[in-house]
Short mmCIF file of C-alpha atoms and ligand atoms in Angstrom, two decimals:
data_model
loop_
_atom_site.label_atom_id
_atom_site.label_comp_id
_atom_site.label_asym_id
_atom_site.label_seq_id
_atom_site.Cartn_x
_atom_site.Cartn_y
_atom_site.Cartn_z
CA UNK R 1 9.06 -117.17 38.78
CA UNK R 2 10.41 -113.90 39.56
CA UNK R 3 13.45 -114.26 37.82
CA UNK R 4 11.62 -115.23 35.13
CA UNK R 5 9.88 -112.19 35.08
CA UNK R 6 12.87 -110.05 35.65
CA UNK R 7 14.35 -111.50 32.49
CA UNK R 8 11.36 -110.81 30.25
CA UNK R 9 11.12 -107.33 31.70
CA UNK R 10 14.99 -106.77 30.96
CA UNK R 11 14.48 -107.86 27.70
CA UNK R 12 11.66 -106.16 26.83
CA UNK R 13 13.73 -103.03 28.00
CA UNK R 14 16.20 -103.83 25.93
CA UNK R 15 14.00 -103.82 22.81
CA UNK R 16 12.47 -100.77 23.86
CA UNK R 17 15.80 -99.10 24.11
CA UNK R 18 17.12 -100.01 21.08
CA UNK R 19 14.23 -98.68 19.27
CA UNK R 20 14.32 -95.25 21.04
CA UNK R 21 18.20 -95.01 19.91
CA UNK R 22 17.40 -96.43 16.10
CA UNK R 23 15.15 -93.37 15.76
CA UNK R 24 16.84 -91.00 17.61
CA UNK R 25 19.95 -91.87 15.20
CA UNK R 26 17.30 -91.79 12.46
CA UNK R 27 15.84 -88.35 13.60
CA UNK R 28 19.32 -87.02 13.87
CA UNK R 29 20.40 -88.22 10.27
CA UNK R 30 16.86 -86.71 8.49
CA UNK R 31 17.39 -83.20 10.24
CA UNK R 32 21.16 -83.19 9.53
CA UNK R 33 20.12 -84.07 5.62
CA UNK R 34 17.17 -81.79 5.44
CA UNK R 35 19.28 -78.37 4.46
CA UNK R 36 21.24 -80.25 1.38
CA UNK R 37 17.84 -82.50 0.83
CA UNK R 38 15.48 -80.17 -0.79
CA UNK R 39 13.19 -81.75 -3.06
CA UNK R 40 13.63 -79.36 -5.73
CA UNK R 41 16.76 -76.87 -6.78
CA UNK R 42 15.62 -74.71 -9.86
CA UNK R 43 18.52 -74.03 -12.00
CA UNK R 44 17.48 -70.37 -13.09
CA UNK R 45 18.76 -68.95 -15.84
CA UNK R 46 22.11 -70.63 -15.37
CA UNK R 47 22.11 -72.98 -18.67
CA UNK R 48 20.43 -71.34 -20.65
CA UNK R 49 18.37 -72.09 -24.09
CA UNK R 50 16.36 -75.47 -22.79
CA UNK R 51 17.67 -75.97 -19.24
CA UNK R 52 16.64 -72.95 -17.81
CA UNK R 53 13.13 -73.83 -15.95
CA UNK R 54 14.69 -76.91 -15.66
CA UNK R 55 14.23 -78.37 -11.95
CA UNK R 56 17.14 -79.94 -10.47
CA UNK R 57 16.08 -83.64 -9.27
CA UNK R 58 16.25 -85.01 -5.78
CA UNK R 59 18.04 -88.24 -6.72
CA UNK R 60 20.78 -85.74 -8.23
CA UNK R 61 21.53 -85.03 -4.70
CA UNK R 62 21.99 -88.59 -3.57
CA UNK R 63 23.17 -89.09 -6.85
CA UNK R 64 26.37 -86.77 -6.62
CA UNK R 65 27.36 -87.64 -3.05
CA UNK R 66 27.99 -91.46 -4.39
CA UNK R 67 27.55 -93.25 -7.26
CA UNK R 68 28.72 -89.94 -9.31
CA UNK R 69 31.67 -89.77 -7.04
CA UNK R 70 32.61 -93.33 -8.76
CA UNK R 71 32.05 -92.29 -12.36
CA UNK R 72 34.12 -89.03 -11.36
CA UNK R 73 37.22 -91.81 -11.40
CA UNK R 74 35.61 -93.01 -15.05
CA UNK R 75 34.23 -96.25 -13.48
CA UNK R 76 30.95 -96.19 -15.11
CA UNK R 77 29.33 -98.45 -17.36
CA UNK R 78 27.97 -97.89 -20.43
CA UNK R 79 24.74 -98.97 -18.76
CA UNK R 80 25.01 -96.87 -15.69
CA UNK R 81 25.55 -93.71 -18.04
CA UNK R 82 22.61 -94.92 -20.26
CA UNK R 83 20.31 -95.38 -17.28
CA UNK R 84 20.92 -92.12 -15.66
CA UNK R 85 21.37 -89.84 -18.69
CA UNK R 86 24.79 -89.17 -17.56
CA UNK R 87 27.09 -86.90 -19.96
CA UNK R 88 30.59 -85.60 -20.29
CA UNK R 89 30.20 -82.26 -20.61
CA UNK R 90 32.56 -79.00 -21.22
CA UNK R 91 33.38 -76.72 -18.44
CA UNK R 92 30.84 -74.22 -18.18
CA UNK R 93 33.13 -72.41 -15.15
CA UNK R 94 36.83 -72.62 -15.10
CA UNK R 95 38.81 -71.36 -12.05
CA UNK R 96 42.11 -69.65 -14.28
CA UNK R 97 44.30 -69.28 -11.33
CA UNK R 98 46.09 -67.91 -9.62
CA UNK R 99 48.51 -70.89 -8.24
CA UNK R 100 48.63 -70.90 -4.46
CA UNK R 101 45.83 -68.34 -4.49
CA UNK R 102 43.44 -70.94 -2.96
CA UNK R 103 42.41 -72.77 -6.15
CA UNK R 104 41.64 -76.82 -4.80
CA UNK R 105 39.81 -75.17 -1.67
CA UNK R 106 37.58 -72.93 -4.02
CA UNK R 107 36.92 -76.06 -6.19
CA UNK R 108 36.29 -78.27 -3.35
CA UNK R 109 33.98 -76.18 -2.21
CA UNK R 110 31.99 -74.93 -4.84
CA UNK R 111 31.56 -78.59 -5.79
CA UNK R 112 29.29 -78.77 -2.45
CA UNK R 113 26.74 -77.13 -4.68
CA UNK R 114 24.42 -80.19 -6.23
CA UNK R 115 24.30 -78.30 -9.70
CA UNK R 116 28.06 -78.72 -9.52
CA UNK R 117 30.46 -80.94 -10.73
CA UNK R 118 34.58 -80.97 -10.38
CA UNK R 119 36.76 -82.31 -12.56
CA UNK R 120 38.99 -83.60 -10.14
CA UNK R 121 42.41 -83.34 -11.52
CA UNK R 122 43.95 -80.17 -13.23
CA UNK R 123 43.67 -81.27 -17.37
CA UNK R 124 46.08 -78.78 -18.24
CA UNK R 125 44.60 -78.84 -21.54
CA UNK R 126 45.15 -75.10 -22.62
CA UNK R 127 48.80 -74.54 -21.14
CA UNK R 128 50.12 -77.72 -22.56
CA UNK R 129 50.83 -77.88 -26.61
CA UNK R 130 50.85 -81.47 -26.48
CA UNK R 131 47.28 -82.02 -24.45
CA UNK R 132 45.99 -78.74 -26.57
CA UNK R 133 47.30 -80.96 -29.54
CA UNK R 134 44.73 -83.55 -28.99
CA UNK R 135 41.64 -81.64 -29.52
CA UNK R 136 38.52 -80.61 -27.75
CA UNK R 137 37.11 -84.22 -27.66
CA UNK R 138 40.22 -85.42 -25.75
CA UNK R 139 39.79 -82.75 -23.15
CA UNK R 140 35.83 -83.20 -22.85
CA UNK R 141 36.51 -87.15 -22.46
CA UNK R 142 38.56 -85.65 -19.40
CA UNK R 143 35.15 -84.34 -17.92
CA UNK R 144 33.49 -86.00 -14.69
CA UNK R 145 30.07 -87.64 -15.78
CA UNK R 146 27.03 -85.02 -14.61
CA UNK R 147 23.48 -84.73 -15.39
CA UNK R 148 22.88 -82.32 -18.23
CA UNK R 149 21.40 -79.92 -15.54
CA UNK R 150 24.67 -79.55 -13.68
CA UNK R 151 27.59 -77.26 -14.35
CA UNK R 152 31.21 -79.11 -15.04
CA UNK R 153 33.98 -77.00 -13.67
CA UNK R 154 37.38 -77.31 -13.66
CA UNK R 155 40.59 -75.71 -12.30
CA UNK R 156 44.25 -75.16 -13.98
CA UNK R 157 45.92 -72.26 -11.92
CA UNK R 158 49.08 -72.54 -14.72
CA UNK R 159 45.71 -71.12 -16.66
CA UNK R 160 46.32 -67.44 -15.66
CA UNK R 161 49.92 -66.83 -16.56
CA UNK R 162 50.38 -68.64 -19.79
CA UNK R 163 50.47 -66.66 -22.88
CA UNK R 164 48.46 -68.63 -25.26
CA UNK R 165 45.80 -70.07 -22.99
CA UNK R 166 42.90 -66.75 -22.91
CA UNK R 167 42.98 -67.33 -26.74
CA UNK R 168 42.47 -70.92 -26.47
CA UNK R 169 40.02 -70.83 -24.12
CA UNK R 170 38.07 -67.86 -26.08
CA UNK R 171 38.26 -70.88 -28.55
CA UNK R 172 36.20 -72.99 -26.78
CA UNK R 173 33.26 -70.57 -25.73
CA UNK R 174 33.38 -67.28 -25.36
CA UNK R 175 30.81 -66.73 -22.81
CA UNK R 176 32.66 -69.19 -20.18
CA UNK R 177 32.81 -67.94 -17.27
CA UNK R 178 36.00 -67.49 -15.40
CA UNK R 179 37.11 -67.41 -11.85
CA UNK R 180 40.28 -65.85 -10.28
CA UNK R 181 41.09 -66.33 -6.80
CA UNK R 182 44.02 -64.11 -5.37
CA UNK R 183 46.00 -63.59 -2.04
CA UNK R 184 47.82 -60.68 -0.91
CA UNK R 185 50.64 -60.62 -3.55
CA UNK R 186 53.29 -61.03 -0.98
CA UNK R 187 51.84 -64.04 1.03
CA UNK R 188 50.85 -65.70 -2.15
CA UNK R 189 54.94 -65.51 -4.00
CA UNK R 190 55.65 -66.97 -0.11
CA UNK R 191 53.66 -69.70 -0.80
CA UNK R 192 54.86 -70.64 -4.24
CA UNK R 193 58.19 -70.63 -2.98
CA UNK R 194 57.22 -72.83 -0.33
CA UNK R 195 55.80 -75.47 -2.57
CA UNK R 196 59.02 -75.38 -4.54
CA UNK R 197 61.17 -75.62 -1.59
CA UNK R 198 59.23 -78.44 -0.36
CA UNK R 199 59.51 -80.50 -3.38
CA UNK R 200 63.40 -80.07 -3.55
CA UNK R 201 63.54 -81.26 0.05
CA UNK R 202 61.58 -84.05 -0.76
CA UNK R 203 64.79 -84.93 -3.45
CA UNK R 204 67.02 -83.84 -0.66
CA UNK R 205 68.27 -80.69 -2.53
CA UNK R 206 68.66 -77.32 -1.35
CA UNK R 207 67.32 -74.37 -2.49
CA UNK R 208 68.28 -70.26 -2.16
CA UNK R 209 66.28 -68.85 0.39
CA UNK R 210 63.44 -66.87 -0.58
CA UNK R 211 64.97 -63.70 0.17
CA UNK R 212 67.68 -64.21 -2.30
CA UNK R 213 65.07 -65.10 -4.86
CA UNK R 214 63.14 -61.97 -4.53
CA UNK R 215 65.59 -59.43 -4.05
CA UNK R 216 68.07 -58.90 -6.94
CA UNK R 217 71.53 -58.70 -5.19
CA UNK R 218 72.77 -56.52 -7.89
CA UNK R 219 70.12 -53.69 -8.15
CA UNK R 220 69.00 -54.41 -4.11
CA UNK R 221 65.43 -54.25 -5.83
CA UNK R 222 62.87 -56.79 -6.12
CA UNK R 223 63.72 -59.54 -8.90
CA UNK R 224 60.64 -59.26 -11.66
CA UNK R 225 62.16 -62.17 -13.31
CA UNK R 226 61.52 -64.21 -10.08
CA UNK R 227 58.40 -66.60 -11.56
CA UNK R 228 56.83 -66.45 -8.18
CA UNK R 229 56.96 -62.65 -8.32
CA UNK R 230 55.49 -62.31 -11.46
CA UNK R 231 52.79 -64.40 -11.01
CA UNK R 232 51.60 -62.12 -8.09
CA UNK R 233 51.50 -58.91 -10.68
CA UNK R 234 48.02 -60.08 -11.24
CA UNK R 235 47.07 -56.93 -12.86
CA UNK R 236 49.58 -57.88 -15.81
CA UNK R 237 47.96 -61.11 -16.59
CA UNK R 238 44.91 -60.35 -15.94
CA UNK R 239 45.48 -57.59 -19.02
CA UNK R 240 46.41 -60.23 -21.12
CA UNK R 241 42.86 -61.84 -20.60
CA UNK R 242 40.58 -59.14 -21.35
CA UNK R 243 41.92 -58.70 -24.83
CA UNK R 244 39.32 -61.86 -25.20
CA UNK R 245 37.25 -61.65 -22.36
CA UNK R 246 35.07 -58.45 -21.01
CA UNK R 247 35.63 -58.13 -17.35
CA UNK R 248 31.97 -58.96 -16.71
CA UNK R 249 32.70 -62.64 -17.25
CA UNK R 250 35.56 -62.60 -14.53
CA UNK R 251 34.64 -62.87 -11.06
CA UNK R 252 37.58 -62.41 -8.02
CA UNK R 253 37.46 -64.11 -5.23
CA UNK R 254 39.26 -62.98 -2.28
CA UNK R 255 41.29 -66.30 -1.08
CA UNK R 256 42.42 -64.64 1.68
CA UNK R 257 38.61 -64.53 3.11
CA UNK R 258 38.17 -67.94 1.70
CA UNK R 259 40.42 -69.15 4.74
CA UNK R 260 38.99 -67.11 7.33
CA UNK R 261 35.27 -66.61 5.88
CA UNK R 262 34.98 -68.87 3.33
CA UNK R 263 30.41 -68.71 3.20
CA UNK R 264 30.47 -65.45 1.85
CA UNK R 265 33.05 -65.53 -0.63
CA UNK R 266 31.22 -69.20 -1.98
CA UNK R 267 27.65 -67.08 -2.00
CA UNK R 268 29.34 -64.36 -4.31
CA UNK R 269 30.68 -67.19 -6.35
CA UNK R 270 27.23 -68.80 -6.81
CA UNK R 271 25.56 -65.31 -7.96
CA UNK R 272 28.28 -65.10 -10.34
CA UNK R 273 27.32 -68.66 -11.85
CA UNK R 274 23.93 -67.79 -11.04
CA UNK R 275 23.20 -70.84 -8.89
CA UNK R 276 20.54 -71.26 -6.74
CA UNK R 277 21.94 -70.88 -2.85
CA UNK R 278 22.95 -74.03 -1.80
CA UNK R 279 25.95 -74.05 -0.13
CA UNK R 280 25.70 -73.13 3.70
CA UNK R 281 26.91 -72.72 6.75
CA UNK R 282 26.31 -76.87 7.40
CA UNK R 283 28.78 -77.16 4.95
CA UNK R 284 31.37 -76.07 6.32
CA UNK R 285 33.40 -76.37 9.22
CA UNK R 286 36.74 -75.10 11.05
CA UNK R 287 38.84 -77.64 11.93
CA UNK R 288 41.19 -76.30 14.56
CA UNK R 289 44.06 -79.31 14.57
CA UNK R 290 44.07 -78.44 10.34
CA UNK R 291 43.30 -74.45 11.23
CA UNK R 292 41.43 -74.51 8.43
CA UNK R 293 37.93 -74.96 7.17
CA UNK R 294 36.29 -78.09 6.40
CA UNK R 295 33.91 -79.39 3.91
CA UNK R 296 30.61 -81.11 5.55
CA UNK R 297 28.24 -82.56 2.79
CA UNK R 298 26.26 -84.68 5.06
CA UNK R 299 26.36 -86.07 8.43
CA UNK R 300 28.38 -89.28 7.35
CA UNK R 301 30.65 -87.58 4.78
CA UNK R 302 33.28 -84.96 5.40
CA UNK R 303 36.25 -84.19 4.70
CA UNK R 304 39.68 -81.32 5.00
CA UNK R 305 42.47 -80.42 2.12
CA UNK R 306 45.08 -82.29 1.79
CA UNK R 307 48.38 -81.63 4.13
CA UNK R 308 49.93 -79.84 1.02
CA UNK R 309 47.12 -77.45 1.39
CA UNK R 310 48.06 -75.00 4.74
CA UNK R 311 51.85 -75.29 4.77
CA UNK R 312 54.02 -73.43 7.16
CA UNK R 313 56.00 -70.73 5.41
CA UNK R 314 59.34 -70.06 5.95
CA UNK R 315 60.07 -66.75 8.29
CA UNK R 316 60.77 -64.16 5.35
CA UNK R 317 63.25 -61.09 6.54
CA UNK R 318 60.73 -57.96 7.42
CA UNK R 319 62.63 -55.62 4.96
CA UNK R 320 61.94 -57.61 2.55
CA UNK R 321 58.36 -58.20 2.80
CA UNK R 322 58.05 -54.05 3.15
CA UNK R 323 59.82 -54.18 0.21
CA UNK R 324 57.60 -56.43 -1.51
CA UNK R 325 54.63 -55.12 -0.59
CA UNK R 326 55.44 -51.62 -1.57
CA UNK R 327 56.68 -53.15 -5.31
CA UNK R 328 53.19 -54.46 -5.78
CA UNK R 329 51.19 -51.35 -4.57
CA UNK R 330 50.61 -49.30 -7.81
CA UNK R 331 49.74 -53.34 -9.19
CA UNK R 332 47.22 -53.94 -7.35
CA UNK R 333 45.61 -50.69 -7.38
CA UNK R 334 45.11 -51.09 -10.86
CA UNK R 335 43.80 -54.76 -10.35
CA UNK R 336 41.19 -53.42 -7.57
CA UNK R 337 40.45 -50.70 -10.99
CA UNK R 338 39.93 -52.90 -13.40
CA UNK R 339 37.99 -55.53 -11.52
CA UNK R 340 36.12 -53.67 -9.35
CA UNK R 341 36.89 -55.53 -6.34
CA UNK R 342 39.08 -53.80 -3.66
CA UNK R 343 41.43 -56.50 -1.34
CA UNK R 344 42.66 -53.74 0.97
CA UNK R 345 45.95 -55.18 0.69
CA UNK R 346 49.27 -53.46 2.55
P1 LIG C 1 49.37 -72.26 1.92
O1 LIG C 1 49.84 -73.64 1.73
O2 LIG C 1 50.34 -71.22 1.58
O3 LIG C 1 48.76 -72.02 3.27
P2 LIG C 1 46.20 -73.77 -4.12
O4 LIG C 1 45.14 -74.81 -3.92
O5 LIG C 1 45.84 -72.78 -5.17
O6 LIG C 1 47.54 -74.39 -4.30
O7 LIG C 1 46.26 -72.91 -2.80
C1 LIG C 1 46.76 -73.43 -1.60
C2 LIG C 1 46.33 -72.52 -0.49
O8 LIG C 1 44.94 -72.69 -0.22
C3 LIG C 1 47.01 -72.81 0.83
O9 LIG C 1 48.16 -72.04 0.87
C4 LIG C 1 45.96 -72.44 1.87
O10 LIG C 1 46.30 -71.33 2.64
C5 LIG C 1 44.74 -72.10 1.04
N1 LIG C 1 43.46 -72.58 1.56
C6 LIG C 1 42.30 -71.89 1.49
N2 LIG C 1 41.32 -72.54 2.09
C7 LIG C 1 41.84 -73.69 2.56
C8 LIG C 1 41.28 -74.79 3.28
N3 LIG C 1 40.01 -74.80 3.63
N4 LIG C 1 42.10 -75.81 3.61
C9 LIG C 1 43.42 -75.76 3.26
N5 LIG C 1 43.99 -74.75 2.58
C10 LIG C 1 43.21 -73.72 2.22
#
């Protein structure tokens, strides 16, 4: 009899427990949702015309963290797209550049926000005469299915450097808005070569080392027809670019902070596209195996760069990294001019 007992009270504990750690778990999943589960995300100003009282829906949310992430690969149904009023829509936001700068991690990042939606692969549309070739239906087709209420965005950094692309792009819609994300000159033109160096290992090649890239061994002075030196005379480009654009529709971001700090570089980003504030400090996380931040957008789903993202750079001689540095000086004085936005580089 008393074992009997003991075995219906064991059960009966059992039960017990198992509810107390269902809602527990439950608990912990509702208060870990609650910050990127708000009912309603108004959408002010940002579109425009007829969108802009529009209210941002709640299923939107859910929406985006799943079912949209399928369509993003173009595996929606005609019916799916009917049923939720889905659309392929131009960028409104496109981040120009600059390679290396920081460009996937700004992307990743800003497509936290629920208004937003990545394209996930660079289209090269504007830098490549063939893909420009096929017209502006092509490259829309190339869009990630969104509400209508949410922004498409998409990143090319070959964007920032190629000649007929600000043209192109002025094309399109002149009031896009565009986003540049820089690093310290120097580091950034050690990056790019890093990239290249590890794709010719990858083929078993070798390569010069960097130094021998930079420097010109004739003149001892830095090489300006180096590409990965050019591309970090930002100021040059970026000249190019407001013979179609007025500065006001350019917005920096500092990539440098964007490793280190990236919250409050995201929150200038999302004034500039005037977006409600949605990313936060949940979102985000520092990974210390990657060393980098990583993106949180709810308590099941998370994720870091890819390995290609945080490489280790070679060692670069100190002489020639003074060298560099002092080359790009009077540069980037004239970028922190024109855009208003002082780096404090060396
Ligand atoms: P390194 O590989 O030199 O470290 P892009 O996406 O434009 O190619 O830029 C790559 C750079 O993004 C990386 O350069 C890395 O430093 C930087 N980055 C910024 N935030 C990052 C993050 N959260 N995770 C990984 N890399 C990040």
């Amino acid at each position: 009899m008393l074992f009997k007992q003991q075995a219906w009270l064991r059960q009966k504990l059992l039960v017990l427990g198992s509810l107390a750690v269902g809602s527990l778990l439950y608990l912990v999943a509702r208060v870990g949702s609650l910050d990127r589960l708000q009912p309603i995300c108004p959408i002010e100003g940002r579109l425009g015309g007829a969108h802009s009282q529009a209210e941002f829906p709640l299923r939107a949310l859910q929406f985006k963290r799943g079912l949209l992430h399928e369509f993003r690969k173009g595996n929606a149904s005609k019916e799916q797209v009917r049923l939720h009023d889905l659309v392929q829509q131009l960028p409104k936001a496109i981040i120009i550049g600059v390679r290396k700068g920081g460009t996937r991690a700004l992307l990743e990042m800003l497509n936290l926000h629920p208004a937003v939606v990545k394209a996930s692969q660079e289209i090269h549309f504007f830098d490549n005469d063939e893909n420009y070739g096929k017209g502006i239906e092509w490259y829309r087709k190339k869009m990630p299915f969104s509400y209508p209420q949410q922004i498409t965005i998409e990143k090319s950094p070959a964007y920032f450097i190629t000649e007929e692309v600000p043209e192109r792009i002025y094309k399109m819609n002149s009031s896009i808005k565009l986003l540049i994300i820089v690093r310290e000159p120097t580091t950034r033109a050690i990056s790019d070569y890093t990239q290249v160096l590890e794709g010719k290992e990858r083929k078993n090649k070798t390569y010069y080392k960097f130094e021998k890239l930079a420097i010109d061994p004739n003149t001892c002075e830095v090489n300006t027809k180096y590409k990965a030196v050019r591309t970090s005379i930002y100021t040059k480009h970026l000249e190019r670019w407001l013979k179609y654009f007025p500065i006001e529709q350019f917005h920096v971001v500092d990539g440098d902070r964007l490793i280190t700090e990236p919250l409050p570089e995201l929150q200038l980003v999302e004034k500039f596209l005037n977006l409600p504030p949605r990313i936060s400090q949940y979102n985000l996380y520092f990974n210390a195996t990657r060393g980098f931040y990583c993106l949180r957008f709810n308590i099941i789903f998370n994720k870091c760069l890819a390995g290609s993202k945080g490489r280790i750079h070679p060692e670069v001689d100190p002489s020639v990294i003074t060298k560099l540095r002092k080359f790009f000086h009077p540069f980037n004085q004239k970028f922190y001019q024109i855009t208003g936005r002082t780096l404090n580089w060396p």
